[in-house]
Amino acid sequence: LKYNLDIKHTPLLKRKIIVTVSCILGFVIALCGIYLIGYKAAFNNAEKGEFETAKKYLFIPFITEFHDPNLVTYVNTGILLGQRQFDLAERGFASLSGYLNSEQLVKESKYRHAAQLADANNFDEAIMIYEQLSKEKYKDSGNLILDSRYRKGVYFLYEMRDYSSAEGIFNALKKYGYEKADEMCLETYYL
């Protein structure tokens, strides 16, 4: 194409170019500002453990992955924790060692996983996890070891009708001074 620029129209063309470039720059600056506000809100919510809200603020996650790749993983892993996918959450937070509250959330994932296992009558695994957490003095893990053993004894007593195993569990709990153990020993003898 051949352009025939008339000298009279040159200032008009310059104005159009300046206006166009200014609009594009204004749009880019506004988009960057909106992104930075969203990023800061996502970071703050993730730090507080409000992962669903943080995910809403990460409206351009591929840009976040360039300058803070751990935030996207942290938020997605936190959502897994909320969805009770504790194994995946534990591994995800462990891979983010030192990022925000990831080390604390590894323990929380284990803690919740142990409770889930105990609820599914998988007492031995739950006890094993609580013992690990008890060494780290995490929450009330030490008490939950005894509670899980108690629940295991109750399960053997009423569900499995395995009186000798239940008796062994309750007698062991008596040695630890567990309050309900005496009553359950009598119940086991009665049954």
PDB file of C-alpha atoms in Angstrom:
ATOM      1  CA  LEU A   1       0.000   0.000   0.000  1.00  0.00           C
ATOM      2  CA  LYS A   2       1.095   3.459  -0.726  1.00  0.00           C
ATOM      3  CA  TYR A   3       0.317   6.173   1.776  1.00  0.00           C
ATOM      4  CA  ASN A   4      -0.204   9.687   0.697  1.00  0.00           C
ATOM      5  CA  LEU A   5       0.125  11.796   3.791  1.00  0.00           C
ATOM      6  CA  ASP A   6      -0.964  15.279   3.350  1.00  0.00           C
ATOM      7  CA  ILE A   7       0.907  17.786   5.455  1.00  0.00           C
ATOM      8  CA  LYS A   8      -2.393  19.288   6.648  1.00  0.00           C
ATOM      9  CA  HIS A   9      -3.529  15.969   8.205  1.00  0.00           C
ATOM     10  CA  THR A  10      -0.265  15.108   9.999  1.00  0.00           C
ATOM     11  CA  PRO A  11      -1.221  16.732  13.338  1.00  0.00           C
ATOM     12  CA  LEU A  12      -4.528  14.800  13.286  1.00  0.00           C
ATOM     13  CA  LEU A  13      -2.690  11.541  12.687  1.00  0.00           C
ATOM     14  CA  LYS A  14      -0.275  12.284  15.533  1.00  0.00           C
ATOM     15  CA  ARG A  15      -3.201  12.998  17.843  1.00  0.00           C
ATOM     16  CA  LYS A  16      -4.864   9.704  16.911  1.00  0.00           C
ATOM     17  CA  ILE A  17      -1.625   7.811  17.583  1.00  0.00           C
ATOM     18  CA  ILE A  18      -1.115   9.601  20.908  1.00  0.00           C
ATOM     19  CA  VAL A  19      -4.713   8.905  21.956  1.00  0.00           C
ATOM     20  CA  THR A  20      -4.461   5.248  20.911  1.00  0.00           C
ATOM     21  CA  VAL A  21      -1.138   4.724  22.701  1.00  0.00           C
ATOM     22  CA  SER A  22      -2.465   6.531  25.780  1.00  0.00           C
ATOM     23  CA  CYS A  23      -5.584   4.315  25.855  1.00  0.00           C
ATOM     24  CA  ILE A  24      -3.490   1.176  25.530  1.00  0.00           C
ATOM     25  CA  LEU A  25      -1.112   2.306  28.279  1.00  0.00           C
ATOM     26  CA  GLY A  26      -4.018   3.295  30.502  1.00  0.00           C
ATOM     27  CA  PHE A  27      -5.617  -0.103  29.978  1.00  0.00           C
ATOM     28  CA  VAL A  28      -2.355  -1.930  30.761  1.00  0.00           C
ATOM     29  CA  ILE A  29      -1.767   0.168  33.895  1.00  0.00           C
ATOM     30  CA  ALA A  30      -5.358  -0.395  35.067  1.00  0.00           C
ATOM     31  CA  LEU A  31      -5.057  -4.139  34.432  1.00  0.00           C
ATOM     32  CA  CYS A  32      -1.780  -4.256  36.381  1.00  0.00           C
ATOM     33  CA  GLY A  33      -3.368  -2.339  39.251  1.00  0.00           C
ATOM     34  CA  ILE A  34      -6.370  -4.662  39.350  1.00  0.00           C
ATOM     35  CA  TYR A  35      -4.075  -7.689  39.216  1.00  0.00           C
ATOM     36  CA  LEU A  36      -1.880  -6.394  42.067  1.00  0.00           C
ATOM     37  CA  ILE A  37      -4.922  -5.669  44.239  1.00  0.00           C
ATOM     38  CA  GLY A  38      -6.269  -9.182  43.515  1.00  0.00           C
ATOM     39  CA  TYR A  39      -2.888 -10.765  44.179  1.00  0.00           C
ATOM     40  CA  LYS A  40      -2.531  -8.992  47.526  1.00  0.00           C
ATOM     41  CA  ALA A  41      -6.064 -10.027  48.541  1.00  0.00           C
ATOM     42  CA  ALA A  42      -5.372 -13.623  47.475  1.00  0.00           C
ATOM     43  CA  PHE A  43      -2.109 -13.674  49.424  1.00  0.00           C
ATOM     44  CA  ASN A  44      -3.738 -12.254  52.574  1.00  0.00           C
ATOM     45  CA  ASN A  45      -6.646 -14.714  52.409  1.00  0.00           C
ATOM     46  CA  ALA A  46      -4.300 -17.643  51.783  1.00  0.00           C
ATOM     47  CA  GLU A  47      -2.220 -16.601  54.781  1.00  0.00           C
ATOM     48  CA  LYS A  48      -5.384 -16.630  56.943  1.00  0.00           C
ATOM     49  CA  GLY A  49      -6.383 -20.066  55.623  1.00  0.00           C
ATOM     50  CA  GLU A  50      -9.349 -18.802  53.596  1.00  0.00           C
ATOM     51  CA  PHE A  51      -8.425 -20.752  50.483  1.00  0.00           C
ATOM     52  CA  GLU A  52     -11.728 -20.579  48.592  1.00  0.00           C
ATOM     53  CA  THR A  53     -11.755 -16.789  48.873  1.00  0.00           C
ATOM     54  CA  ALA A  54      -8.091 -16.609  47.874  1.00  0.00           C
ATOM     55  CA  LYS A  55      -8.810 -18.677  44.761  1.00  0.00           C
ATOM     56  CA  LYS A  56     -11.451 -16.143  43.688  1.00  0.00           C
ATOM     57  CA  TYR A  57      -8.891 -13.341  43.817  1.00  0.00           C
ATOM     58  CA  LEU A  58      -6.384 -15.272  41.711  1.00  0.00           C
ATOM     59  CA  PHE A  59      -8.181 -14.411  38.510  1.00  0.00           C
ATOM     60  CA  ILE A  60      -4.999 -14.573  36.400  1.00  0.00           C
ATOM     61  CA  PRO A  61      -3.100 -17.483  38.001  1.00  0.00           C
ATOM     62  CA  PHE A  62      -0.667 -17.980  35.123  1.00  0.00           C
ATOM     63  CA  ILE A  63       0.779 -14.511  35.806  1.00  0.00           C
ATOM     64  CA  THR A  64       1.032 -15.294  39.524  1.00  0.00           C
ATOM     65  CA  GLU A  65       3.016 -18.427  38.692  1.00  0.00           C
ATOM     66  CA  PHE A  66       5.737 -16.251  37.158  1.00  0.00           C
ATOM     67  CA  HIS A  67       6.513 -14.204  40.270  1.00  0.00           C
ATOM     68  CA  ASP A  68       5.044 -16.314  43.113  1.00  0.00           C
ATOM     69  CA  PRO A  69       4.634 -19.895  41.881  1.00  0.00           C
ATOM     70  CA  ASN A  70       4.076 -21.247  45.387  1.00  0.00           C
ATOM     71  CA  LEU A  71       0.931 -19.189  46.030  1.00  0.00           C
ATOM     72  CA  VAL A  72      -1.154 -20.980  43.394  1.00  0.00           C
ATOM     73  CA  THR A  73      -0.037 -24.387  44.698  1.00  0.00           C
ATOM     74  CA  TYR A  74      -0.615 -23.289  48.296  1.00  0.00           C
ATOM     75  CA  VAL A  75      -4.170 -22.147  47.557  1.00  0.00           C
ATOM     76  CA  ASN A  76      -5.032 -25.272  45.552  1.00  0.00           C
ATOM     77  CA  THR A  77      -3.585 -27.482  48.282  1.00  0.00           C
ATOM     78  CA  GLY A  78      -5.591 -25.611  50.908  1.00  0.00           C
ATOM     79  CA  ILE A  79      -8.733 -26.318  48.904  1.00  0.00           C
ATOM     80  CA  LEU A  80      -7.831 -30.025  48.948  1.00  0.00           C
ATOM     81  CA  LEU A  81      -7.579 -29.796  52.740  1.00  0.00           C
ATOM     82  CA  GLY A  82     -11.083 -28.332  52.850  1.00  0.00           C
ATOM     83  CA  GLN A  83     -12.313 -31.145  50.605  1.00  0.00           C
ATOM     84  CA  ARG A  84     -10.999 -33.733  53.084  1.00  0.00           C
ATOM     85  CA  GLN A  85      -8.329 -35.043  50.699  1.00  0.00           C
ATOM     86  CA  PHE A  86      -5.805 -35.134  53.485  1.00  0.00           C
ATOM     87  CA  ASP A  87      -3.119 -37.298  51.847  1.00  0.00           C
ATOM     88  CA  LEU A  88      -2.903 -34.974  48.846  1.00  0.00           C
ATOM     89  CA  ALA A  89      -3.005 -31.897  51.064  1.00  0.00           C
ATOM     90  CA  GLU A  90      -0.205 -33.225  53.260  1.00  0.00           C
ATOM     91  CA  ARG A  91       2.015 -33.932  50.241  1.00  0.00           C
ATOM     92  CA  GLY A  92       1.191 -30.574  48.683  1.00  0.00           C
ATOM     93  CA  PHE A  93       2.022 -28.585  51.801  1.00  0.00           C
ATOM     94  CA  ALA A  94       5.169 -30.662  52.372  1.00  0.00           C
ATOM     95  CA  SER A  95       6.374 -29.701  48.887  1.00  0.00           C
ATOM     96  CA  LEU A  96       6.056 -26.017  49.872  1.00  0.00           C
ATOM     97  CA  SER A  97       8.409 -26.257  52.843  1.00  0.00           C
ATOM     98  CA  GLY A  98       8.803 -22.868  54.484  1.00  0.00           C
ATOM     99  CA  TYR A  99       6.154 -21.083  52.421  1.00  0.00           C
ATOM    100  CA  LEU A 100       3.608 -19.193  54.536  1.00  0.00           C
ATOM    101  CA  ASN A 101       2.052 -21.687  57.014  1.00  0.00           C
ATOM    102  CA  SER A 102       2.824 -24.817  55.007  1.00  0.00           C
ATOM    103  CA  GLU A 103       4.706 -26.598  57.812  1.00  0.00           C
ATOM    104  CA  GLN A 104       1.809 -26.053  60.214  1.00  0.00           C
ATOM    105  CA  LEU A 105      -0.663 -27.213  57.574  1.00  0.00           C
ATOM    106  CA  VAL A 106       1.284 -30.440  57.001  1.00  0.00           C
ATOM    107  CA  LYS A 107       0.635 -31.257  60.660  1.00  0.00           C
ATOM    108  CA  GLU A 108      -2.996 -30.167  60.392  1.00  0.00           C
ATOM    109  CA  SER A 109      -3.461 -32.419  57.350  1.00  0.00           C
ATOM    110  CA  LYS A 110      -2.035 -35.363  59.299  1.00  0.00           C
ATOM    111  CA  TYR A 111      -4.188 -34.508  62.326  1.00  0.00           C
ATOM    112  CA  ARG A 112      -7.390 -34.414  60.296  1.00  0.00           C
ATOM    113  CA  HIS A 113      -6.395 -37.529  58.377  1.00  0.00           C
ATOM    114  CA  ALA A 114      -5.946 -39.423  61.640  1.00  0.00           C
ATOM    115  CA  ALA A 115      -9.433 -38.345  62.758  1.00  0.00           C
ATOM    116  CA  GLN A 116     -10.827 -39.508  59.416  1.00  0.00           C
ATOM    117  CA  LEU A 117      -9.090 -42.881  59.803  1.00  0.00           C
ATOM    118  CA  ALA A 118     -10.418 -43.313  63.341  1.00  0.00           C
ATOM    119  CA  ASP A 119     -13.935 -42.526  62.114  1.00  0.00           C
ATOM    120  CA  ALA A 120     -13.499 -45.279  59.510  1.00  0.00           C
ATOM    121  CA  ASN A 121     -12.482 -47.758  62.269  1.00  0.00           C
ATOM    122  CA  ASN A 122      -8.879 -47.762  61.086  1.00  0.00           C
ATOM    123  CA  PHE A 123      -7.630 -47.175  64.614  1.00  0.00           C
ATOM    124  CA  ASP A 124      -4.083 -48.501  64.302  1.00  0.00           C
ATOM    125  CA  GLU A 125      -3.154 -46.085  61.511  1.00  0.00           C
ATOM    126  CA  ALA A 126      -4.827 -43.214  63.348  1.00  0.00           C
ATOM    127  CA  ILE A 127      -2.902 -44.043  66.524  1.00  0.00           C
ATOM    128  CA  MET A 128       0.349 -44.181  64.572  1.00  0.00           C
ATOM    129  CA  ILE A 129      -0.248 -40.686  63.131  1.00  0.00           C
ATOM    130  CA  TYR A 130      -1.288 -39.298  66.528  1.00  0.00           C
ATOM    131  CA  GLU A 131       1.916 -40.712  68.035  1.00  0.00           C
ATOM    132  CA  GLN A 132       4.008 -38.865  65.410  1.00  0.00           C
ATOM    133  CA  LEU A 133       2.107 -35.652  66.075  1.00  0.00           C
ATOM    134  CA  SER A 134       2.352 -36.148  69.822  1.00  0.00           C
ATOM    135  CA  LYS A 135       6.155 -36.136  69.568  1.00  0.00           C
ATOM    136  CA  GLU A 136       5.825 -32.712  67.944  1.00  0.00           C
ATOM    137  CA  LYS A 137       3.351 -31.678  70.662  1.00  0.00           C
ATOM    138  CA  TYR A 138       0.718 -30.862  68.062  1.00  0.00           C
ATOM    139  CA  LYS A 139      -2.646 -29.936  69.566  1.00  0.00           C
ATOM    140  CA  ASP A 140      -4.141 -32.713  71.719  1.00  0.00           C
ATOM    141  CA  SER A 141      -2.589 -35.616  69.807  1.00  0.00           C
ATOM    142  CA  GLY A 142      -1.377 -37.285  72.999  1.00  0.00           C
ATOM    143  CA  ASN A 143      -4.928 -37.441  74.354  1.00  0.00           C
ATOM    144  CA  LEU A 144      -6.262 -38.643  71.025  1.00  0.00           C
ATOM    145  CA  ILE A 145      -3.943 -41.637  71.132  1.00  0.00           C
ATOM    146  CA  LEU A 146      -5.762 -42.843  74.240  1.00  0.00           C
ATOM    147  CA  ASP A 147      -9.170 -41.861  72.831  1.00  0.00           C
ATOM    148  CA  SER A 148      -8.477 -43.836  69.669  1.00  0.00           C
ATOM    149  CA  ARG A 149      -7.420 -46.863  71.701  1.00  0.00           C
ATOM    150  CA  TYR A 150     -10.599 -46.502  73.723  1.00  0.00           C
ATOM    151  CA  ARG A 151     -12.680 -46.328  70.553  1.00  0.00           C
ATOM    152  CA  LYS A 152     -10.856 -49.399  69.263  1.00  0.00           C
ATOM    153  CA  GLY A 153     -11.744 -51.247  72.467  1.00  0.00           C
ATOM    154  CA  VAL A 154     -15.386 -50.196  72.161  1.00  0.00           C
ATOM    155  CA  TYR A 155     -15.363 -51.336  68.533  1.00  0.00           C
ATOM    156  CA  PHE A 156     -13.958 -54.746  69.497  1.00  0.00           C
ATOM    157  CA  LEU A 157     -16.442 -55.044  72.351  1.00  0.00           C
ATOM    158  CA  TYR A 158     -19.682 -54.103  70.616  1.00  0.00           C
ATOM    159  CA  GLU A 159     -19.070 -54.588  66.909  1.00  0.00           C
ATOM    160  CA  MET A 160     -16.636 -57.507  66.764  1.00  0.00           C
ATOM    161  CA  ARG A 161     -17.734 -59.207  70.002  1.00  0.00           C
ATOM    162  CA  ASP A 162     -14.038 -59.872  70.622  1.00  0.00           C
ATOM    163  CA  TYR A 163     -14.145 -59.684  74.419  1.00  0.00           C
ATOM    164  CA  SER A 164     -10.551 -60.713  75.095  1.00  0.00           C
ATOM    165  CA  SER A 165      -9.107 -58.042  72.770  1.00  0.00           C
ATOM    166  CA  ALA A 166     -11.420 -55.418  74.265  1.00  0.00           C
ATOM    167  CA  GLU A 167     -10.404 -56.473  77.775  1.00  0.00           C
ATOM    168  CA  GLY A 168      -6.715 -56.168  76.880  1.00  0.00           C
ATOM    169  CA  ILE A 169      -7.234 -52.680  75.474  1.00  0.00           C
ATOM    170  CA  PHE A 170      -9.239 -51.447  78.469  1.00  0.00           C
ATOM    171  CA  ASN A 171      -6.757 -52.931  80.967  1.00  0.00           C
ATOM    172  CA  ALA A 172      -3.906 -51.168  79.151  1.00  0.00           C
ATOM    173  CA  LEU A 173      -5.872 -47.915  79.276  1.00  0.00           C
ATOM    174  CA  LYS A 174      -6.375 -48.361  83.028  1.00  0.00           C
ATOM    175  CA  LYS A 175      -2.597 -48.366  83.428  1.00  0.00           C
ATOM    176  CA  TYR A 176      -2.481 -44.967  81.710  1.00  0.00           C
ATOM    177  CA  GLY A 177      -5.166 -43.678  84.071  1.00  0.00           C
ATOM    178  CA  TYR A 178      -7.785 -43.293  81.355  1.00  0.00           C
ATOM    179  CA  GLU A 179     -11.055 -42.388  83.111  1.00  0.00           C
ATOM    180  CA  LYS A 180     -13.519 -44.492  81.153  1.00  0.00           C
ATOM    181  CA  ALA A 181     -11.370 -47.640  81.222  1.00  0.00           C
ATOM    182  CA  ASP A 182     -12.607 -48.953  84.600  1.00  0.00           C
ATOM    183  CA  GLU A 183     -16.239 -48.719  83.542  1.00  0.00           C
ATOM    184  CA  MET A 184     -15.537 -50.451  80.229  1.00  0.00           C
ATOM    185  CA  CYS A 185     -13.592 -53.237  81.935  1.00  0.00           C
ATOM    186  CA  LEU A 186     -16.674 -53.961  84.045  1.00  0.00           C
ATOM    187  CA  GLU A 187     -18.845 -53.792  80.919  1.00  0.00           C
ATOM    188  CA  THR A 188     -16.527 -56.237  79.148  1.00  0.00           C
ATOM    189  CA  TYR A 189     -16.633 -58.658  82.089  1.00  0.00           C
ATOM    190  CA  TYR A 190     -20.407 -58.366  82.172  1.00  0.00           C
ATOM    191  CA  LEU A 191     -20.808 -59.092  78.462  1.00  0.00           C
TER     192      LEU A 191
END
